[in-house]
Amino acid sequence: MAILVTRRMTKRFGGLVAIRALDLEVEERAIHSVIGPNGAGKTTLFNCVTGFYRPDEGEIWFAGQRVDGLRPDEIAHLGIARTYQNIRLFANMTALENVLVGLHMHLRSTWVGAVLASPAVRREERWAHAEARRLLEFVGLAGRGDLLARNLPYGEQRKLELARALATRPKLLLLDEPTAGMNPAETAEMIQFIRRLRDELGITILLIEHHMRVVMTISDRVTVLDYGEKISEGTPEQVQNDPRVIEAYLGTRKVKAEALG
Amino acid sequence: MWRVGLVFGAVASFVSLAGLVEALHGRWVVDGVLSTGQVLLLAIPMASGWTAARRSSGSLAARVGAGLVAGATVGLCVGLLVWLRSQVDLRGMFVNASPALFQLLSGGRPPQAAWPAAVAAGGVMGLVGAAGACAPARVTRPLLVGASAALSLALFQELVLLVLQPESLAPVRDWLFVAGGGPTAQGMAAVLTLSAALAALRHASRGRAGRLALPPRAQRMAWSVVGVLLLAALPVAGGPFLAQVLVIVGLYTLMGLGLNLEVGLAGLLDLGFVAFFAIGAYTVGLLTSVGEHGIAHWSFWAAVPVAVLVSLIAGVILGIPVLGIRGDYLAIATLGFGEIVRLLVLSDALRPWLGGSQGVLAIPKPVLAGFEFSGPQHLYYLTVVASAVVAYVAWRLQDSRLGRAWMAIREDEDVAEALGINLVSVKLLAYGLGAAFAGVGGAIFAVMVGSVFPHSFQLLISIQVLALIIVGGMGSIPGVMVGSAVLIGLPELLREFGEFRFLVYGAVLVAMMLLRPEGLLPAAAQRRELRAVEEEPVELARAAVGAATEGGG
Amino acid sequence: MAAGVLRRPVARRLSFVDAFLWAFRLAVVLVVVWGTVGTLRLGRYTGEQWVDFVVFGLAQGGIYALIALGYTMVYGILRMINFAHGEVFMSGAYTAYFVAAPLAASGFLDRHPILSLLLLVGVAAAVSTGVAVLVERVAYRPLRRAPRLVPLITAIGASFFLQYAFRGLYGSGFKAYPEFQLFKGEWQILGIGVLRTQAVVLASAAVLMFALYQFVMRTKLGKAMRAVSEDKDAAALMGIDVDRIIVLTFAIGGAAAGAAGILYALVFKQVHFFMGFVPGIKAFTAAVLGGIGNIPGAMLGGLFLGVVESVGPALFLDGLGIPAPYQLKDVIAFTMLVMVLIFRPQGILGERLAAKRA
Ligand SMILES: Nc1ncnc2c1ncn2[C@@H]1O[C@H](COP(=O)(O)OP(=O)(O)OP(=O)(O)O)[C@@H](O)[C@H]1O
Ligand SMILES: [Mg+2]
C-alpha cells in the first residue's frame, strides 16, 4: 500500500516550474530513491511534502490523509521527518538537546508543570533524557551528547541530524543526500544504517541521492526527475537502462562527478 | 605602531574632549597625588604600547621599541591638542574643553613646553605597556589584579567609607583614607601588594591540589549560604543609598530575565520591551493610586497579580502581529510598537485615563501585616524576593520542553517547525512570559517611585536591558544578574559617570560583540560543553590506566 | 539559511492569528476612513491649508528620502539594518553648526547664501561620510560572517555611542541654526504661495537624489555597487573589490544623510544630539515602504511617508475628535512602519518573493 502519494503536483517559482504535474507513489516500508540532475526539483519535492512550500496545483496524501496546505508542524505530527541537504542542526545546542527537541511532540509537559517541577514532569524529563541518549547511541554518537552540535565533525553532524529526525518517531523519513561528502567506508556504513531503519524500525524511506552506487544497492524503487518532470520510474535495473535517463544525465547539463558511478 | 599610536591618540583626545577625563579627575586614587582621570589618561598610551608590542612580531627589542613609539605617539597627540587649544578657542565647539582639563593635560606647563612632557610620559607608559605584553603571565597577572583592586577601591571609596563608618572601624578608616579625602598612599600600596600577592599565590598553586576539599554539592551549598547572607546584609551595611541602587539593579534584573526569554532563548529581538514594564507599572498605579487617576484603591498585593496578568496578555497581543516577522525586521517592528504605546500614553487623547505626561500620582507604598515597605531598604527585600522567584521560574523554564523549543526556534525556525513545534504557541509564550516578568518589575517600580509617567519608559530602557543581557551572556540567568550589576549598578554608584553611561553602553555593546560575543557568563550549554571537552582526556586516561592494570594482573 | 525577512506563504485555514491580523487591518482602515469623512464634513481646513500640508510633507519627505538612500543601499549590499544611520545624519548637521554659526555672525551667510549653503552641505556630507565609514570599519566589517543579530546589536551600540559621543563633545542643549535671510518668506509657484525654505529643501533633495541615481545607474562604480548587491561572491570573482564597494556604499549613504541633515536644519532650525533617532526610524520606514534595496523606491517611500505624516493628523485624526492630533504624528509614522513590516515587508513596489528554504 502506498503511504505517500502525490497527484499531479506542481510547484512554480515565478516563471520557473520546479516540479511539473508529478505523480508519485511511495510504498509502505520501501526504500524509494529520487534521483536527477542538479536543479531537477528533488529538494523542492521534499519541501512540498514537509509543508515548507505549498504546491501550486495537485494534491499530497500521506497515510490516507490530505496533507498539502497543512503547517510543517502538523505534518510532523502525522509522522514525516526529514534531514537536510546542507546540514541544519541547532548549532548552539548540545547534541543531546538537539535530540530532545526531536522528542518535543512526544512530551506532554506544560510550562506550568515545568515551573512547579511536578513529579510527572520530572519523570517525563528523565525518560526523555534516557530516550535521547538511547537514540544517540543508536546512531553511533554515544558519549557525544554534551558537545555543541556545531563542534561535531561533519560525519557526526549527519548522524545527529538522523537521530533528531528519528526522535520524532516518523513513519516516513525523507533523507536529502545523506552520503554527501562521505568517504566510501562511511557511505557503506550509512547504507547499512538506512537498511536497519527500514528493517528494524519499519520506517519508509524516501531518499535523494546522487551517488548511483548507493541508489542501485539499496533502492526498491527509483524515480528520476529532470527539469521538474518525472522521466522514468521503476526498479534500479529498469531505470538504469532507460535511454531517457541516460540522456538526461549525459545530455548538455552539468553532471555531478560521481553520477552514474 | 604609528597607526596604533594614532588610533589610541584619537581615543585619548576624544575621552578628554568628551569630558570623561575631567569627570574622573574629581576622584582620587591617592589623595593629592593621582586621580582616576589621570589613571585613565595614562592607561591609554599604556594600552597603545601593549597593542603595538603584541602586534609586532620581531625581536624583544623591536617589540619594546614598537611599544615606545606607539606610546609616545599618543603623547604627541595629546600635546598637539594642548597646542591647538592655545591657538584657537576650542570651547566654542567642544563644551568640555575647559581650562581645568587643559591644566590637567599639560600638567600645568605652558602649551609650548607641554608637548615634550606629554611625549615623554606617553613613551614611558608605552614602554610599560610593551613590557606587560612581553612579560610572562606569571608576572603580569598578579600586577593586573593588584592594579584592578586598587582602582576598584578608588572608584568605590564612598561605598567603602560607608561600610567603615562605625566608630569601632575608625582606625582602619583613618589608615586607608585621608580625613574627608581620598585614599592614602600607604593604604593603596597595601591593597595593591596584598591583592597582587594573593593573585601570585593562586597562580603558583594552580594545577596542584589547590581546590577546596569539599564535594561540589556541599561547596555549592556553602556558596549559596554565603550569598544569601550577603544579600540580606548588604542594605543594612550600605545604608539607603546602596539599597536604592540595589533595588534598581533588581528591577533591571527582572526585566533582563524577561527579555532573556525572548532574545536569549527564543532569539526574538524585542526593542519595545519597556512597554511591558510600563504596562505593569501603570496597572499597579491605576489600581492602587489614591490620587486623581486611581480607579480601585486596591492594595499592592492584590494589584500585582493583575499587573502580571495584564502584562502577559499585552505581551501576547503585541506578539501576534509580529509572529511572521523575523530577525532584524522584528527588532524594528517591536521598537515601533513600543514607541506607539509610549506616544499614546503621553498623548492628550488618553490623558483623562492615564494622566498624559504627568502620569499617575500618589501610589501608596505596599503594606504587609501592618508593616509598610517605605524606604529603599524595605523595597530592597521585596525586589530580592521577586527576582529570586522570577529567576527560579526562568531557570525551570529554560531546562524544560518549552525552553528547548525556544532555543530551537532561535537556532532555526524552519527546522524546529518541521520537528513538530508549533511556532505560534511557542513564540507567544515567549512574548507573554517575558512580558509578565517585566510586569513584575514595573509593579515594584511603581511603588518605588510612587508615581508613573511615560518619561520613565523610553526606548533607552529597552536598549539598556538588551545591553545587560548581552554583556552578561545571552541565554544565561546568572549572566543577567552580573550584567545588571555591572551595567546598571556600577554607573549608579559612580555618579559622576552618569552622563557617560550611555556612551559606555554603546561602546560595550560593540566591544562585546567584537571580542566576547558569548558574554561574561556564557549560557549553560556552552559551559557544559567546556566541561565535556575538559573531562574527556581524563576519562580516556582513566580507561587506559584501567586497561593497563587489567593486562598486568 | 532562511531568508530572514520573508514571510511564509499563508496557511490554508483562517487561523486565529490571521483573524487577529484582519481585525488589525480593519481597525486601521476604519480609523482612516471614519476620520477622513469626519474631517471633511467638519471642513475646518481650507484648500490652501491642505496645500501647505502637502508641500511641507513633500519637503520633509525629501529629507527622509535622502536618509533612506543610505539604509536601502546598505541593506541591498549587506542585508543588514544600519541602525546607526540616524546618527550619521545627526553628526553632519551638528558639526556643520559650528561652521554655520560663525558664518552667520560674520554676515557671510547672508552676503553669499548659495555659497554658504553649498559649504555647509559640503561640511556636513564630509563629516557624515567620515562617521559612516568609521562605523563600517569598526562595528560592521569584523562581523561580516557573524549571525544576523550580531551586527544589528553592534549597530545599536554604535548608534548609542555616537549619540552620547556627540553629546559629550558638543553638549546636550539644542543649538539654534542660523537662518538665511534669502529663504525667509514665500515664493509664488504656479499661483500657490510656498514657503521658501520648503521650496529650497525640496529642490535640493530632488537634485541630490537625481545625481545619486545617475551615479548608481550610469557610472562604473555604481554598476559595481549593483553587482555586489546582486551577488557578492560572483562580483568578487569578476574582480570587484567587494570591501571597497561596501565602503563606498557607506560613504555615499553617509554623504546623502549629511546633506539631508543640513536640509533638516533649514526646516526645523535647530540641532541636537538626539535629532537623528526619529528621522532615522522614519527614513527606515520609507526605505521599507519603497521596498528595501530599491533606490527609486526609497525616494518615493520618503515622499509618501512625509506627506502622510504631514496630512495625516489633520485628515485622519481631527475628524475623530481626538484632542491635539499633532501629538500623534509620530504614531501615524510608526503605525505605517509596523503595518508595512507585518503586511508587506517587500514594500509597496516590491514583488512577493517565496522564502528560500532548505
Ligand atoms: N525558494 C526558491 N525560490 C526560487 N527558486 C527556487 C527556490 N527553491 C528552489 N528553486 C529552484 O527550483 C529548482 C529546483 O531546485 P531544487 O533545490 O529542488 O533542486 P535539486 O533537485 O534538489 O538540486 P540539487 O541536486 O542541486 O540539490 C532550481 O532551479 C532552483 O533554483
Ligand atoms: Mg537538492
PDB file of N, CA and C in Angstrom, chain B residues 412-454:
ATOM      1  N   ASP B 412      16.971  27.746  14.411  1.00  0.00           N
ATOM      2  CA  ASP B 412      16.467  27.542  13.053  1.00  0.00           C
ATOM      3  C   ASP B 412      14.966  27.275  13.124  1.00  0.00           C
ATOM      4  N   GLU B 413      14.231  28.328  12.810  1.00  0.00           N
ATOM      5  CA  GLU B 413      12.786  28.269  12.945  1.00  0.00           C
ATOM      6  C   GLU B 413      12.160  27.183  12.061  1.00  0.00           C
ATOM      7  N   ASP B 414      12.610  27.103  10.813  1.00  0.00           N
ATOM      8  CA  ASP B 414      12.004  26.152   9.880  1.00  0.00           C
ATOM      9  C   ASP B 414      12.201  24.724  10.355  1.00  0.00           C
ATOM     10  N   VAL B 415      13.429  24.420  10.757  1.00  0.00           N
ATOM     11  CA  VAL B 415      13.712  23.062  11.192  1.00  0.00           C
ATOM     12  C   VAL B 415      12.905  22.736  12.438  1.00  0.00           C
ATOM     13  N   ALA B 416      12.839  23.694  13.355  1.00  0.00           N
ATOM     14  CA  ALA B 416      12.072  23.460  14.569  1.00  0.00           C
ATOM     15  C   ALA B 416      10.628  23.137  14.218  1.00  0.00           C
ATOM     16  N   GLU B 417      10.083  23.871  13.280  1.00  0.00           N
ATOM     17  CA  GLU B 417       8.695  23.647  12.909  1.00  0.00           C
ATOM     18  C   GLU B 417       8.524  22.257  12.292  1.00  0.00           C
ATOM     19  N   ALA B 418       9.514  21.866  11.493  1.00  0.00           N
ATOM     20  CA  ALA B 418       9.415  20.552  10.849  1.00  0.00           C
ATOM     21  C   ALA B 418       9.566  19.424  11.869  1.00  0.00           C
ATOM     22  N   LEU B 419      10.003  19.733  13.074  1.00  0.00           N
ATOM     23  CA  LEU B 419      10.092  18.708  14.116  1.00  0.00           C
ATOM     24  C   LEU B 419       8.823  18.707  14.973  1.00  0.00           C
ATOM     25  N   GLY B 420       7.823  19.423  14.540  1.00  0.00           N
ATOM     26  CA  GLY B 420       6.547  19.354  15.240  1.00  0.00           C
ATOM     27  C   GLY B 420       6.325  20.436  16.266  1.00  0.00           C
ATOM     28  N   ILE B 421       7.156  21.474  16.257  1.00  0.00           N
ATOM     29  CA  ILE B 421       6.958  22.557  17.225  1.00  0.00           C
ATOM     30  C   ILE B 421       6.004  23.580  16.642  1.00  0.00           C
ATOM     31  N   ASN B 422       4.975  23.903  17.392  1.00  0.00           N
ATOM     32  CA  ASN B 422       4.006  24.881  16.939  1.00  0.00           C
ATOM     33  C   ASN B 422       4.575  26.279  17.193  1.00  0.00           C
ATOM     34  N   LEU B 423       4.996  26.950  16.133  1.00  0.00           N
ATOM     35  CA  LEU B 423       5.683  28.229  16.295  1.00  0.00           C
ATOM     36  C   LEU B 423       4.802  29.268  16.970  1.00  0.00           C
ATOM     37  N   VAL B 424       3.530  29.259  16.637  1.00  0.00           N
ATOM     38  CA  VAL B 424       2.652  30.288  17.179  1.00  0.00           C
ATOM     39  C   VAL B 424       2.602  30.204  18.698  1.00  0.00           C
ATOM     40  N   SER B 425       2.326  29.024  19.218  1.00  0.00           N
ATOM     41  CA  SER B 425       2.162  28.965  20.671  1.00  0.00           C
ATOM     42  C   SER B 425       3.496  29.169  21.375  1.00  0.00           C
ATOM     43  N   VAL B 426       4.563  28.614  20.792  1.00  0.00           N
ATOM     44  CA  VAL B 426       5.856  28.745  21.458  1.00  0.00           C
ATOM     45  C   VAL B 426       6.317  30.204  21.477  1.00  0.00           C
ATOM     46  N   LYS B 427       6.125  30.897  20.367  1.00  0.00           N
ATOM     47  CA  LYS B 427       6.545  32.304  20.332  1.00  0.00           C
ATOM     48  C   LYS B 427       5.674  33.160  21.246  1.00  0.00           C
ATOM     49  N   LEU B 428       4.368  32.901  21.214  1.00  0.00           N
ATOM     50  CA  LEU B 428       3.501  33.726  22.052  1.00  0.00           C
ATOM     51  C   LEU B 428       3.790  33.496  23.527  1.00  0.00           C
ATOM     52  N   LEU B 429       4.172  32.265  23.878  1.00  0.00           N
ATOM     53  CA  LEU B 429       4.546  32.029  25.277  1.00  0.00           C
ATOM     54  C   LEU B 429       5.801  32.817  25.622  1.00  0.00           C
ATOM     55  N   ALA B 430       6.744  32.903  24.684  1.00  0.00           N
ATOM     56  CA  ALA B 430       7.953  33.679  24.960  1.00  0.00           C
ATOM     57  C   ALA B 430       7.603  35.145  25.181  1.00  0.00           C
ATOM     58  N   TYR B 431       6.771  35.693  24.277  1.00  0.00           N
ATOM     59  CA  TYR B 431       6.397  37.101  24.451  1.00  0.00           C
ATOM     60  C   TYR B 431       5.618  37.299  25.746  1.00  0.00           C
ATOM     61  N   GLY B 432       4.667  36.408  25.991  1.00  0.00           N
ATOM     62  CA  GLY B 432       3.803  36.583  27.150  1.00  0.00           C
ATOM     63  C   GLY B 432       4.571  36.451  28.457  1.00  0.00           C
ATOM     64  N   LEU B 433       5.365  35.385  28.601  1.00  0.00           N
ATOM     65  CA  LEU B 433       6.071  35.178  29.863  1.00  0.00           C
ATOM     66  C   LEU B 433       7.153  36.249  30.050  1.00  0.00           C
ATOM     67  N   GLY B 434       7.841  36.593  28.968  1.00  0.00           N
ATOM     68  CA  GLY B 434       8.841  37.655  29.063  1.00  0.00           C
ATOM     69  C   GLY B 434       8.193  38.944  29.547  1.00  0.00           C
ATOM     70  N   ALA B 435       7.042  39.257  28.970  1.00  0.00           N
ATOM     71  CA  ALA B 435       6.341  40.473  29.358  1.00  0.00           C
ATOM     72  C   ALA B 435       5.886  40.391  30.814  1.00  0.00           C
ATOM     73  N   ALA B 436       5.455  39.198  31.233  1.00  0.00           N
ATOM     74  CA  ALA B 436       4.997  39.056  32.626  1.00  0.00           C
ATOM     75  C   ALA B 436       6.139  39.360  33.594  1.00  0.00           C
ATOM     76  N   PHE B 437       7.334  38.864  33.273  1.00  0.00           N
ATOM     77  CA  PHE B 437       8.484  39.147  34.142  1.00  0.00           C
ATOM     78  C   PHE B 437       8.707  40.655  34.245  1.00  0.00           C
ATOM     79  N   ALA B 438       8.660  41.317  33.089  1.00  0.00           N
ATOM     80  CA  ALA B 438       8.853  42.764  33.105  1.00  0.00           C
ATOM     81  C   ALA B 438       7.747  43.431  33.901  1.00  0.00           C
ATOM     82  N   GLY B 439       6.540  42.868  33.827  1.00  0.00           N
ATOM     83  CA  GLY B 439       5.429  43.433  34.579  1.00  0.00           C
ATOM     84  C   GLY B 439       5.681  43.411  36.078  1.00  0.00           C
ATOM     85  N   VAL B 440       6.298  42.348  36.573  1.00  0.00           N
ATOM     86  CA  VAL B 440       6.658  42.295  37.998  1.00  0.00           C
ATOM     87  C   VAL B 440       7.563  43.472  38.325  1.00  0.00           C
ATOM     88  N   GLY B 441       8.571  43.674  37.472  1.00  0.00           N
ATOM     89  CA  GLY B 441       9.483  44.801  37.687  1.00  0.00           C
ATOM     90  C   GLY B 441       8.732  46.121  37.692  1.00  0.00           C
ATOM     91  N   GLY B 442       7.837  46.280  36.735  1.00  0.00           N
ATOM     92  CA  GLY B 442       7.085  47.525  36.643  1.00  0.00           C
ATOM     93  C   GLY B 442       6.260  47.766  37.888  1.00  0.00           C
ATOM     94  N   ALA B 443       5.665  46.685  38.428  1.00  0.00           N
ATOM     95  CA  ALA B 443       4.838  46.832  39.625  1.00  0.00           C
ATOM     96  C   ALA B 443       5.667  47.397  40.783  1.00  0.00           C
ATOM     97  N   ILE B 444       6.866  46.838  40.948  1.00  0.00           N
ATOM     98  CA  ILE B 444       7.709  47.321  42.051  1.00  0.00           C
ATOM     99  C   ILE B 444       8.170  48.747  41.771  1.00  0.00           C
ATOM    100  N   PHE B 445       8.471  49.004  40.511  1.00  0.00           N
ATOM    101  CA  PHE B 445       8.918  50.342  40.140  1.00  0.00           C
ATOM    102  C   PHE B 445       7.858  51.382  40.515  1.00  0.00           C
ATOM    103  N   ALA B 446       6.593  51.027  40.255  1.00  0.00           N
ATOM    104  CA  ALA B 446       5.520  51.988  40.537  1.00  0.00           C
ATOM    105  C   ALA B 446       5.500  52.371  42.013  1.00  0.00           C
ATOM    106  N   VAL B 447       5.639  51.375  42.890  1.00  0.00           N
ATOM    107  CA  VAL B 447       5.586  51.733  44.315  1.00  0.00           C
ATOM    108  C   VAL B 447       6.902  52.353  44.775  1.00  0.00           C
ATOM    109  N   MET B 448       7.985  52.012  44.098  1.00  0.00           N
ATOM    110  CA  MET B 448       9.263  52.611  44.488  1.00  0.00           C
ATOM    111  C   MET B 448       9.217  54.116  44.251  1.00  0.00           C
ATOM    112  N   VAL B 449       8.798  54.524  43.048  1.00  0.00           N
ATOM    113  CA  VAL B 449       8.784  55.943  42.715  1.00  0.00           C
ATOM    114  C   VAL B 449       7.563  56.632  43.315  1.00  0.00           C
ATOM    115  N   GLY B 450       6.471  55.885  43.448  1.00  0.00           N
ATOM    116  CA  GLY B 450       5.251  56.492  43.974  1.00  0.00           C
ATOM    117  C   GLY B 450       4.417  57.152  42.903  1.00  0.00           C
ATOM    118  N   SER B 451       4.911  57.131  41.681  1.00  0.00           N
ATOM    119  CA  SER B 451       4.132  57.675  40.567  1.00  0.00           C
ATOM    120  C   SER B 451       4.674  57.060  39.282  1.00  0.00           C
ATOM    121  N   VAL B 452       3.850  57.020  38.245  1.00  0.00           N
ATOM    122  CA  VAL B 452       4.348  56.528  36.957  1.00  0.00           C
ATOM    123  C   VAL B 452       4.010  57.526  35.870  1.00  0.00           C
ATOM    124  N   PHE B 453       4.987  57.827  35.042  1.00  0.00           N
ATOM    125  CA  PHE B 453       4.722  58.714  33.914  1.00  0.00           C
ATOM    126  C   PHE B 453       5.551  58.242  32.722  1.00  0.00           C
ATOM    127  N   PRO B 454       5.060  58.593  31.530  1.00  0.00           N
ATOM    128  CA  PRO B 454       5.631  57.994  30.315  1.00  0.00           C
ATOM    129  C   PRO B 454       7.132  58.231  30.168  1.00  0.00           C
TER     130      PRO B 454
END
